[in-house]
PDB file of C-alpha atoms in Angstrom:
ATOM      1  CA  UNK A  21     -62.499 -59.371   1.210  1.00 74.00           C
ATOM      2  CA  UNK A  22     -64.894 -62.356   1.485  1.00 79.00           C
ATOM      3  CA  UNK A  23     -66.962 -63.802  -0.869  1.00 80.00           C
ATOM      4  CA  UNK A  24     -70.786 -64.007  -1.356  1.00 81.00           C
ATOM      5  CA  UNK A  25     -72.295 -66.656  -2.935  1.00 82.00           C
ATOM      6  CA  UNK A  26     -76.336 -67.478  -3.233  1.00 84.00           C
ATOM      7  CA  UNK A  27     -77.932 -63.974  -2.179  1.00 81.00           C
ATOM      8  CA  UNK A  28     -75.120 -63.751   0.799  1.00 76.00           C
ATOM      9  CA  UNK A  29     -76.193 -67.264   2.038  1.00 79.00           C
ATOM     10  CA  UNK A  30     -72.942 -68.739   1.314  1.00 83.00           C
ATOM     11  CA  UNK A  31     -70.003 -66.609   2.182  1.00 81.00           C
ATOM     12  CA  UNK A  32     -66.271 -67.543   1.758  1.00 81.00           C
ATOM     13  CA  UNK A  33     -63.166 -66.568   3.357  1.00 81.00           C
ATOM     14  CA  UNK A  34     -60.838 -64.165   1.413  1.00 80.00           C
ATOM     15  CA  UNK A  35     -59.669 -65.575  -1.576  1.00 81.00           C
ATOM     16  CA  UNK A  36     -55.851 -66.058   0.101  1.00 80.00           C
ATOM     17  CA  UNK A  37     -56.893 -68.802   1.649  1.00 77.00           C
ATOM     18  CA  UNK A  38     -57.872 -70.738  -1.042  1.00 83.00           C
ATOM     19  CA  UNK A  39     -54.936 -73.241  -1.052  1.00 86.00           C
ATOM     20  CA  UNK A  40     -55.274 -74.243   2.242  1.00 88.00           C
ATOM     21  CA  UNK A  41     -58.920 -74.614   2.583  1.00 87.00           C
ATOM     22  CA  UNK A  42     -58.508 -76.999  -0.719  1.00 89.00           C
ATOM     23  CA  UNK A  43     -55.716 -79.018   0.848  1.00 91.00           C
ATOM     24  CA  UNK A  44     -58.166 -79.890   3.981  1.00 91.00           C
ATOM     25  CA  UNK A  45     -61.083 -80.350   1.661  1.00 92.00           C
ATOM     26  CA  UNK A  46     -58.927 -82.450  -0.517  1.00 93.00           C
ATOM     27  CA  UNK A  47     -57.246 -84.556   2.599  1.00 93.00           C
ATOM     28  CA  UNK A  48     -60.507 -84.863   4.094  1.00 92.00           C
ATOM     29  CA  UNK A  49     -62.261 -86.705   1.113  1.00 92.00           C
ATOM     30  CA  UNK A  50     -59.106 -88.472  -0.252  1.00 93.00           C
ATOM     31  CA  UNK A  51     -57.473 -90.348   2.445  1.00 91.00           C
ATOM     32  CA  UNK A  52     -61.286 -91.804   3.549  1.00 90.00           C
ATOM     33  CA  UNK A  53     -62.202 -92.597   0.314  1.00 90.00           C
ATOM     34  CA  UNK A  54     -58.897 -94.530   0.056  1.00 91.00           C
ATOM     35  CA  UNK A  55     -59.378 -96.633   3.005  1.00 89.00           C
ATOM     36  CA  UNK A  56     -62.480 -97.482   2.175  1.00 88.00           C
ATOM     37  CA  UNK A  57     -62.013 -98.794  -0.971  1.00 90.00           C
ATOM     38  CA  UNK A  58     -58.722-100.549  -0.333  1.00 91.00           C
ATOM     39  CA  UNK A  59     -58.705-101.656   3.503  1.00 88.00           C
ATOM     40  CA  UNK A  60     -62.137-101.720   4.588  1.00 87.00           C
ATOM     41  CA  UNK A  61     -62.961-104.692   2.031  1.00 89.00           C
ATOM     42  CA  UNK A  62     -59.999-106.854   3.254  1.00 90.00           C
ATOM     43  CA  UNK A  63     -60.540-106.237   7.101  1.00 88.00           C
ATOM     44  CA  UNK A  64     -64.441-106.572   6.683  1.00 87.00           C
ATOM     45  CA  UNK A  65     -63.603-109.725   4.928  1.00 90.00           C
ATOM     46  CA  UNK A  66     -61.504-111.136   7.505  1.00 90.00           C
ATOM     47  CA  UNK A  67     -63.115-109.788  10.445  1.00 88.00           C
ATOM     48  CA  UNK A  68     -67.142-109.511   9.679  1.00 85.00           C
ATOM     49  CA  UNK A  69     -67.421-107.421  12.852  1.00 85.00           C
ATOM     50  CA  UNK A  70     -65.324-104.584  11.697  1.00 85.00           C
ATOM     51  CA  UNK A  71     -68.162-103.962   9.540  1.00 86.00           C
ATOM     52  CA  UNK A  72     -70.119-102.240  12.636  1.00 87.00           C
ATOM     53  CA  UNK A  73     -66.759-100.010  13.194  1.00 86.00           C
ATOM     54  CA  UNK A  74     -66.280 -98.743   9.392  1.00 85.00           C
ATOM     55  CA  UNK A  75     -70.343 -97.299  10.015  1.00 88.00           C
ATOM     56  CA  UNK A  76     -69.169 -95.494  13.090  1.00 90.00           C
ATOM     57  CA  UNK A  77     -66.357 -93.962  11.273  1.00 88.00           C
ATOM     58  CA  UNK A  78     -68.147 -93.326   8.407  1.00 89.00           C
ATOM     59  CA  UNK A  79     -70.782 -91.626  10.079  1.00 92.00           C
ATOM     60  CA  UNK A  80     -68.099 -89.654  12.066  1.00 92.00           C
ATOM     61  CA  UNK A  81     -66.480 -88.713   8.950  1.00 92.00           C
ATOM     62  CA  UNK A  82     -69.656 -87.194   7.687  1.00 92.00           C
ATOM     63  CA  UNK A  83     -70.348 -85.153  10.572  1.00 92.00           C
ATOM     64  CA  UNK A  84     -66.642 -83.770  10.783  1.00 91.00           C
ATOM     65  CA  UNK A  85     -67.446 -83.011   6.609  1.00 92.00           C
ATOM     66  CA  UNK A  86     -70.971 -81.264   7.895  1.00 92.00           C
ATOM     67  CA  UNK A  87     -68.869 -79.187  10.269  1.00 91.00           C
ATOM     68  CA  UNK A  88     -66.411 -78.053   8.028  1.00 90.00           C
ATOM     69  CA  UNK A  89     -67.933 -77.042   5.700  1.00 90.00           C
ATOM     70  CA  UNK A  90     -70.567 -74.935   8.339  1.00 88.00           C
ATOM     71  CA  UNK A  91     -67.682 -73.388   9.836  1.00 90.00           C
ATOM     72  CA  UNK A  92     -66.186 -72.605   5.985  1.00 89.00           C
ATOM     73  CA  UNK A  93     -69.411 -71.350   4.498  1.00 89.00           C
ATOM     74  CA  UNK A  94     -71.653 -69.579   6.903  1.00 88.00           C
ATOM     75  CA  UNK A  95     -71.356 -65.851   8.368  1.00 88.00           C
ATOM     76  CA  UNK A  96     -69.453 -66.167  11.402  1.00 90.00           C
ATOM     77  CA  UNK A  97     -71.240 -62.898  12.399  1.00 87.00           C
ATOM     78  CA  UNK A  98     -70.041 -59.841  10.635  1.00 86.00           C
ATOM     79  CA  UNK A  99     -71.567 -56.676  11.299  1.00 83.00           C
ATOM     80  CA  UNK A 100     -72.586 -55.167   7.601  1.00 78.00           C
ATOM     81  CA  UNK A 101     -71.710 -51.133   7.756  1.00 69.00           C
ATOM     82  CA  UNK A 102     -74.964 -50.483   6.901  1.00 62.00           C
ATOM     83  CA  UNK A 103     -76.532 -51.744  10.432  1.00 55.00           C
ATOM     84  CA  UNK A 104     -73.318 -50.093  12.053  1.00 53.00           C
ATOM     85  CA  UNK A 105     -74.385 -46.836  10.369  1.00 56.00           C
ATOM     86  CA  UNK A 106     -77.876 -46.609  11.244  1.00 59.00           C
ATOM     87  CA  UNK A 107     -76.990 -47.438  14.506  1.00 60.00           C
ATOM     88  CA  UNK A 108     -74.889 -44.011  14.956  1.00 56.00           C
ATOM     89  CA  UNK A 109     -78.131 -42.366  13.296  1.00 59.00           C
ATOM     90  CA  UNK A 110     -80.013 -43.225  15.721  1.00 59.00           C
ATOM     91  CA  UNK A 111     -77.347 -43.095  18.748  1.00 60.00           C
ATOM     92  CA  UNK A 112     -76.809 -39.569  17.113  1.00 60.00           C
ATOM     93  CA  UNK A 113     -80.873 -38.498  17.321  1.00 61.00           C
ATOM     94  CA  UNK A 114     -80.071 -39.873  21.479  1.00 62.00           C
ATOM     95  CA  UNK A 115     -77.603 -36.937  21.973  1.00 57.00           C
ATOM     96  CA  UNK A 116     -74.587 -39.028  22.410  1.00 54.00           C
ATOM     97  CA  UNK A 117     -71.743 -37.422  21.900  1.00 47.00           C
ATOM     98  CA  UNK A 118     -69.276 -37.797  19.744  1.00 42.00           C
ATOM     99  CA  UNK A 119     -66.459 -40.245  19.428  1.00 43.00           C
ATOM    100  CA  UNK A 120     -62.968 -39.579  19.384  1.00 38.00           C
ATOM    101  CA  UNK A 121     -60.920 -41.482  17.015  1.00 39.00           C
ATOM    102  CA  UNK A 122     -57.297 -40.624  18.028  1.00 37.00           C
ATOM    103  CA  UNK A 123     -57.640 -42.848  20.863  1.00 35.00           C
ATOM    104  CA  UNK A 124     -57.134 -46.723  19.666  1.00 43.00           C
ATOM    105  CA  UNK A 125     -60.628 -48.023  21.460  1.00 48.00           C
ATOM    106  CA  UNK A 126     -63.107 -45.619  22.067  1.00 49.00           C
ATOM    107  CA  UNK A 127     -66.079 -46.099  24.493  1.00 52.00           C
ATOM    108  CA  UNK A 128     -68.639 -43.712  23.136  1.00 51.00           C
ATOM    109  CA  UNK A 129     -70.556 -42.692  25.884  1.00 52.00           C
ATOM    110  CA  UNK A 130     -67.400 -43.295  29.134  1.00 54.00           C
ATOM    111  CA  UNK A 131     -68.607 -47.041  30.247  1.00 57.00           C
ATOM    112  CA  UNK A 132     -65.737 -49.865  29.393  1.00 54.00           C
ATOM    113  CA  UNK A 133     -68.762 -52.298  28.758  1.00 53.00           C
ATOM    114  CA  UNK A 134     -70.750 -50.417  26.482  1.00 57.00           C
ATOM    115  CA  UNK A 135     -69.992 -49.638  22.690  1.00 65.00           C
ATOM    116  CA  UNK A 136     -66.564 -48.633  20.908  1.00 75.00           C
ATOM    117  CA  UNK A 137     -65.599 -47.545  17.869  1.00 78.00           C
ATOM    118  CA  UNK A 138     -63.463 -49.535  15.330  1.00 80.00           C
ATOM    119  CA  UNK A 139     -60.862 -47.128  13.738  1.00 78.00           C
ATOM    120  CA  UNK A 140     -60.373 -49.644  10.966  1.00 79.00           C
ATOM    121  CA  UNK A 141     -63.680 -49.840   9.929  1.00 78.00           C
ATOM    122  CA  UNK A 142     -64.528 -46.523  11.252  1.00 74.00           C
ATOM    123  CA  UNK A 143     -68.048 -47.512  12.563  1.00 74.00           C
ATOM    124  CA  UNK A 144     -68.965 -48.192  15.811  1.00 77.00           C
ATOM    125  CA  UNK A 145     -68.943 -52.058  17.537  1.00 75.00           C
ATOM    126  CA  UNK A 146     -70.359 -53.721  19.929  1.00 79.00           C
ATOM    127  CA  UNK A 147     -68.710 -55.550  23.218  1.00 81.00           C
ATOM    128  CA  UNK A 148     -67.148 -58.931  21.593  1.00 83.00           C
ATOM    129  CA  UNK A 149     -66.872 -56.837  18.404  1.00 88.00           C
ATOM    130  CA  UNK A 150     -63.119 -57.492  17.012  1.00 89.00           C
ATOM    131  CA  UNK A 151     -61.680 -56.152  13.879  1.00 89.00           C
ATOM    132  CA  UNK A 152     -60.374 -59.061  11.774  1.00 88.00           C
ATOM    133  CA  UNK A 153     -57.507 -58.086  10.000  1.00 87.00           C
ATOM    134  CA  UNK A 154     -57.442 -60.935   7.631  1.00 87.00           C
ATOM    135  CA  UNK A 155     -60.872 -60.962   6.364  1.00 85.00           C
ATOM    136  CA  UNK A 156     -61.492 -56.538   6.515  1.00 85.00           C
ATOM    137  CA  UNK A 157     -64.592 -57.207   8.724  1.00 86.00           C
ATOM    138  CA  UNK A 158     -66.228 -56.301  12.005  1.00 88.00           C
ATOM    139  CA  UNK A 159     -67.253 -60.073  13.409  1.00 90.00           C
ATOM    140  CA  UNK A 160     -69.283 -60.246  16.757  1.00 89.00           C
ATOM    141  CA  UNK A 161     -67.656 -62.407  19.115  1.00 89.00           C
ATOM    142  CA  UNK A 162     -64.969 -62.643  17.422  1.00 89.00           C
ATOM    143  CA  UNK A 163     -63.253 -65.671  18.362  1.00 90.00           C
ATOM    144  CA  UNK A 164     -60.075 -65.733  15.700  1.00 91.00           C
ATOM    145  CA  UNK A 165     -59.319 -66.413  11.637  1.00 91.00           C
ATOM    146  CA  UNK A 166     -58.749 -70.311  11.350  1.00 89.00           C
ATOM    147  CA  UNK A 167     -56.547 -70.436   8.311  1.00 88.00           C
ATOM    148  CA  UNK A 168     -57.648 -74.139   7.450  1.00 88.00           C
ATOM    149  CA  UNK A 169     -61.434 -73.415   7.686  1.00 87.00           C
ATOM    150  CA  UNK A 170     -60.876 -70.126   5.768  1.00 87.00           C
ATOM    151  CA  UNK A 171     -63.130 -68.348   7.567  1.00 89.00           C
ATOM    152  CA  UNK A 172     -63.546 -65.958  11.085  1.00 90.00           C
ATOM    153  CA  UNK A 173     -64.938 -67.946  13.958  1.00 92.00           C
ATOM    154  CA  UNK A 174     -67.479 -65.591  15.441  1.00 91.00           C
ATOM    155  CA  UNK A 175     -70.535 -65.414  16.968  1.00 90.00           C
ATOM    156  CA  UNK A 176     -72.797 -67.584  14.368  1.00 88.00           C
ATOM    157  CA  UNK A 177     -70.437 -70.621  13.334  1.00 88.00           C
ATOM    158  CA  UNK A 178     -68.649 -70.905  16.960  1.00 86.00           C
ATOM    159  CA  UNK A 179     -70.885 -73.632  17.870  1.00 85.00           C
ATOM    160  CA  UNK A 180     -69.820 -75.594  14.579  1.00 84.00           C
ATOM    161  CA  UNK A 181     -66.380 -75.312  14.815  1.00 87.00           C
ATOM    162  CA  UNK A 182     -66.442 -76.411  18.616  1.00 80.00           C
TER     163      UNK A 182
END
């Protein structure tokens, strides 16, 4: 259900949450640019030293922008069925056997902290490995689907969103 954009390099949340991600987008770069072009003239005018605050904010503001759209637009770790599927190739040319999928979380070869199988997905997943139900992906370390960022928090945008 996401979207690729850019040879994969860009990828977007599913398309449902569209609205919301444009309502943060379009609060984030609204309400600044408002203060800044109505208040920040008449308090920098009456109080020089405000000037040294409004560059603090500003630069805050661009690093909270910077985040957002990190945490919007990158791969927050999804594990691509084809590197799920040549993993069982090769766990398959190991001898391990086989995985039972009547039973909700399967641990393919009897150890809680090794691999399980995703019934979803049908593919196997690693420990950390979390079926989102939202986005219809596999996403290591899966943290959870932020509705305003439009995107899984996982393994390889956690450290943006934090």
């Amino acid at each position: 259900n996401n979207q690729f954009f850019c040879d994969g390099r860009v990828i977007k949340g599913p398309p449902k949450d569209n609205s919301l991600l444009l309502s943060v987008w379009a609060y984030l770069l609204v309400t600044p640019a408002a203060f800044f072009m109505f208040v920040c003239p008449l308090l920098v005018k009456e109080h020089p030293a405000t000037l040294a605050v409004a560059f603090l904010v500003v630069g805050l503001w661009v690093a909270t922008c910077v985040s957002l759209a990190g945490v919007s637009f990158s791969d927050p770790g999804i594990i691509p069925p084809s590197a799920i599927e040549s993993r069982l190739l090769h766990n398959a040319s190991r001898g391990i056997a086989e995985i039972d999928t009547n039973c909700q979380s399967t641990s393919l070869d009897g150890n809680p902290d090794s691999a399980t199988f995703c019934h979803t997905c049908e593919h196997e997943k690693e420990k950390g490995t979390h079926h989102c139900s939202r986005c219809n992906n596999c996403v290591a370390q899966f943290d959870h689907h932020c509705n305003f960022v439009g995107n899984c928090i996982g393994a390889r945008n956690l450290r943006a969103f934090v």
